[in-house]
Amino acid sequence: MGQEKDAPLRSDAQRNRERILEVAVAELTRSADTPLSVIAKKAGVGQGTFYRNFPNREALVLEIYRHEVQQVADTADQLLATREPDRALREWMDRLARFAMTKAGLADAIRQATSAPGSPATPGKTPVTEAIERLLRAAEEAGTIRPGVTAEDFYLTIAGLWQLDPHGDWHPRATRLLDIVMDGLRAGAREH
């Protein structure tokens, strides 16, 4: 009996948490300095509810980071299920570039939140690294990219993305850069 009474509260709490995250992504992407009180107000939750979910700015920002990164990682499997592995890899690179550029404000918020003394270390890129490994192995097994490329190799080759101005005309430059990277990955692929 008591459990039934608790269930709606739990789903309400879950909805509140999701609404806070949704508003926070939009607000922090626009401006890394958005006050938490503004996020709580726009999410339609009281300060108490907000701080129960996210006791401080770091907790909120790191949760957003995990959530957003997980979404980028998850698209790798969707692409692998519907495209040839090398096409999946190339399309996923575009999604990663879009994430890097459109979430630039979020990157600033993450840097601010994680550079404060005593703040938690920036979370590792584990879901994205795993997605890269899956994409690389699938393309390698299909014989469409050179063998032996690691996730670390991949990160280093696309590092130029982070030099682009997210507020400028980044899209054509990112596309060109990623095409060059993809050509490099295809060079030395074993014959089918």
Short mmCIF file of C-alpha atoms in Angstrom, two decimals:
data_model
loop_
_atom_site.label_atom_id
_atom_site.label_comp_id
_atom_site.label_asym_id
_atom_site.label_seq_id
_atom_site.Cartn_x
_atom_site.Cartn_y
_atom_site.Cartn_z
CA MET A 1 0.00 0.00 0.00
CA GLY A 2 2.69 2.47 1.06
CA GLN A 3 4.67 1.72 -2.10
CA GLU A 4 1.79 2.73 -4.35
CA LYS A 5 1.59 6.09 -2.60
CA ASP A 6 5.33 6.67 -3.16
CA ALA A 7 5.36 5.81 -6.86
CA PRO A 8 3.85 9.10 -8.18
CA LEU A 9 6.34 11.05 -6.05
CA ARG A 10 9.21 9.17 -7.62
CA SER A 11 8.00 9.86 -11.15
CA ASP A 12 7.41 13.53 -10.25
CA ALA A 13 10.94 13.71 -8.87
CA GLN A 14 12.26 12.13 -12.06
CA ARG A 15 10.32 14.62 -14.19
CA ASN A 16 11.65 17.53 -12.10
CA ARG A 17 15.21 16.27 -12.51
CA GLU A 18 14.79 15.89 -16.29
CA ARG A 19 13.21 19.35 -16.58
CA ILE A 20 16.07 20.92 -14.59
CA LEU A 21 18.63 19.21 -16.86
CA GLU A 22 16.79 20.25 -20.02
CA VAL A 23 16.60 23.92 -18.96
CA ALA A 24 20.19 23.86 -17.67
CA VAL A 25 21.55 22.56 -20.99
CA ALA A 26 19.80 25.36 -22.89
CA GLU A 27 20.75 28.09 -20.40
CA LEU A 28 24.37 27.08 -19.84
CA THR A 29 24.93 26.59 -23.57
CA ARG A 30 23.80 30.19 -24.04
CA SER A 31 25.82 31.50 -21.11
CA ALA A 32 28.19 29.59 -18.84
CA ASP A 33 27.47 32.08 -16.02
CA THR A 34 23.70 31.60 -15.80
CA PRO A 35 22.76 31.69 -12.09
CA LEU A 36 21.32 28.46 -10.67
CA SER A 37 18.31 30.43 -9.38
CA VAL A 38 17.42 31.37 -12.99
CA ILE A 39 17.65 27.70 -14.05
CA ALA A 40 15.44 26.62 -11.14
CA LYS A 41 12.86 29.33 -11.93
CA LYS A 42 12.71 28.48 -15.66
CA ALA A 43 12.42 24.77 -14.82
CA GLY A 44 9.47 25.63 -12.56
CA VAL A 45 10.98 24.09 -9.42
CA GLY A 46 11.65 25.59 -6.02
CA GLN A 47 15.17 26.18 -4.72
CA GLY A 48 14.77 23.27 -2.27
CA THR A 49 13.88 20.82 -5.04
CA PHE A 50 16.71 22.14 -7.17
CA TYR A 51 19.37 21.76 -4.46
CA ARG A 52 18.07 18.32 -3.44
CA ASN A 53 18.84 17.18 -7.00
CA PHE A 54 21.97 19.23 -7.56
CA PRO A 55 23.60 20.44 -4.33
CA ASN A 56 26.01 22.71 -6.23
CA ARG A 57 26.97 24.00 -9.65
CA GLU A 58 29.60 21.29 -10.15
CA ALA A 59 27.06 18.52 -9.59
CA LEU A 60 24.69 20.05 -12.16
CA VAL A 61 27.36 20.70 -14.79
CA LEU A 62 28.93 17.24 -14.46
CA GLU A 63 25.53 15.57 -14.74
CA ILE A 64 24.78 17.57 -17.91
CA TYR A 65 28.19 16.63 -19.30
CA ARG A 66 27.58 12.92 -18.63
CA HIS A 67 24.09 13.10 -20.14
CA GLU A 68 25.17 14.96 -23.29
CA VAL A 69 28.24 12.80 -23.85
CA GLN A 70 26.15 9.65 -23.44
CA GLN A 71 23.77 10.89 -26.14
CA VAL A 72 26.67 11.49 -28.56
CA ALA A 73 28.06 8.03 -27.76
CA ASP A 74 24.67 6.34 -28.26
CA THR A 75 24.35 7.66 -31.81
CA ALA A 76 27.36 5.49 -32.80
CA ASP A 77 25.31 2.32 -32.33
CA GLN A 78 22.32 3.79 -34.20
CA LEU A 79 24.58 4.67 -37.14
CA LEU A 80 26.35 1.29 -37.14
CA ALA A 81 22.98 -0.44 -37.26
CA THR A 82 21.84 1.49 -40.35
CA ARG A 83 24.97 2.30 -42.40
CA GLU A 84 28.19 0.84 -43.74
CA PRO A 85 30.83 1.10 -40.99
CA ASP A 86 32.97 3.76 -42.73
CA ARG A 87 29.86 5.90 -43.47
CA ALA A 88 28.76 5.44 -39.85
CA LEU A 89 32.18 6.62 -38.66
CA ARG A 90 32.16 9.67 -40.95
CA GLU A 91 28.61 10.69 -39.99
CA TRP A 92 29.41 10.22 -36.31
CA MET A 93 32.39 12.55 -36.73
CA ASP A 94 29.95 15.21 -37.98
CA ARG A 95 27.79 14.69 -34.91
CA LEU A 96 30.82 14.98 -32.65
CA ALA A 97 31.80 18.24 -34.40
CA ARG A 98 28.25 19.60 -34.00
CA PHE A 99 28.33 18.66 -30.31
CA ALA A 100 31.74 20.33 -29.85
CA MET A 101 30.61 23.54 -31.59
CA THR A 102 27.02 23.95 -30.40
CA LYS A 103 27.85 23.10 -26.79
CA ALA A 104 30.76 25.55 -26.58
CA GLY A 105 29.03 27.47 -23.77
CA LEU A 106 28.62 24.20 -21.94
CA ALA A 107 32.34 23.49 -22.34
CA ASP A 108 33.04 26.85 -20.64
CA ALA A 109 30.66 25.94 -17.82
CA ILE A 110 32.40 22.58 -17.40
CA ARG A 111 35.83 24.24 -17.34
CA GLN A 112 34.65 26.78 -14.75
CA ALA A 113 32.95 24.16 -12.59
CA THR A 114 35.88 21.75 -12.64
CA SER A 115 38.73 24.22 -12.23
CA ALA A 116 37.54 25.52 -8.86
CA PRO A 117 39.76 24.39 -5.94
CA GLY A 118 38.53 21.14 -4.45
CA SER A 119 36.18 20.43 -7.36
CA PRO A 120 35.86 16.94 -8.81
CA ALA A 121 38.12 16.05 -11.69
CA THR A 122 36.65 16.40 -15.18
CA PRO A 123 34.95 13.10 -16.02
CA GLY A 124 36.75 10.87 -18.51
CA LYS A 125 35.51 10.51 -22.08
CA THR A 126 34.70 6.85 -21.52
CA PRO A 127 31.35 6.55 -23.38
CA VAL A 128 32.74 8.49 -26.35
CA THR A 129 36.00 6.51 -26.32
CA GLU A 130 34.01 3.27 -26.34
CA ALA A 131 31.87 4.56 -29.23
CA ILE A 132 35.00 5.50 -31.20
CA GLU A 133 36.48 2.04 -30.59
CA ARG A 134 33.28 0.35 -31.82
CA LEU A 135 33.19 2.50 -34.96
CA LEU A 136 36.89 2.00 -35.71
CA ARG A 137 36.78 -1.78 -35.17
CA ALA A 138 33.67 -2.16 -37.37
CA ALA A 139 35.25 -0.15 -40.20
CA GLU A 140 38.54 -2.02 -39.80
CA GLU A 141 36.78 -5.42 -39.94
CA ALA A 142 34.94 -4.28 -43.07
CA GLY A 143 38.35 -3.42 -44.56
CA THR A 144 37.40 0.21 -45.19
CA ILE A 145 39.97 1.93 -42.91
CA ARG A 146 43.62 1.19 -42.16
CA PRO A 147 44.10 -1.41 -39.42
CA GLY A 148 45.32 -0.62 -35.91
CA VAL A 149 43.94 2.91 -35.43
CA THR A 150 43.23 3.54 -31.73
CA ALA A 151 40.75 5.89 -30.06
CA GLU A 152 43.74 7.94 -28.88
CA ASP A 153 45.00 8.24 -32.50
CA PHE A 154 41.51 9.38 -33.47
CA TYR A 155 41.33 12.06 -30.73
CA LEU A 156 44.71 13.45 -31.78
CA THR A 157 43.78 13.61 -35.47
CA ILE A 158 40.52 15.48 -34.83
CA ALA A 159 42.02 17.83 -32.21
CA GLY A 160 41.84 20.64 -34.79
CA LEU A 161 38.06 20.76 -34.26
CA TRP A 162 38.62 22.42 -30.91
CA GLN A 163 40.60 25.22 -32.61
CA LEU A 164 37.56 26.32 -34.66
CA ASP A 165 35.52 29.33 -33.56
CA PRO A 166 32.10 28.01 -32.48
CA HIS A 167 30.61 31.46 -33.12
CA GLY A 168 32.01 31.68 -36.67
CA ASP A 169 31.31 29.73 -39.85
CA TRP A 170 32.75 26.53 -38.42
CA HIS A 171 30.68 24.01 -40.39
CA PRO A 172 32.50 24.05 -43.79
CA ARG A 173 35.89 24.03 -42.07
CA ALA A 174 34.91 21.13 -39.80
CA THR A 175 33.57 19.18 -42.79
CA ARG A 176 36.81 19.74 -44.72
CA LEU A 177 38.96 18.77 -41.72
CA LEU A 178 36.96 15.60 -41.07
CA ASP A 179 37.02 14.65 -44.78
CA ILE A 180 40.83 14.89 -44.68
CA VAL A 181 40.91 12.72 -41.53
CA MET A 182 38.58 10.19 -43.16
CA ASP A 183 40.74 10.08 -46.32
CA GLY A 184 43.73 9.38 -44.06
CA LEU A 185 41.86 6.57 -42.30
CA ARG A 186 40.85 5.02 -45.63
CA ALA A 187 44.43 5.16 -46.97
CA GLY A 188 46.07 1.83 -46.31
CA ALA A 189 42.77 -0.03 -45.84
CA ARG A 190 43.09 -3.67 -46.86
CA GLU A 191 41.38 -4.64 -50.09
CA HIS A 192 37.90 -6.18 -49.75
#
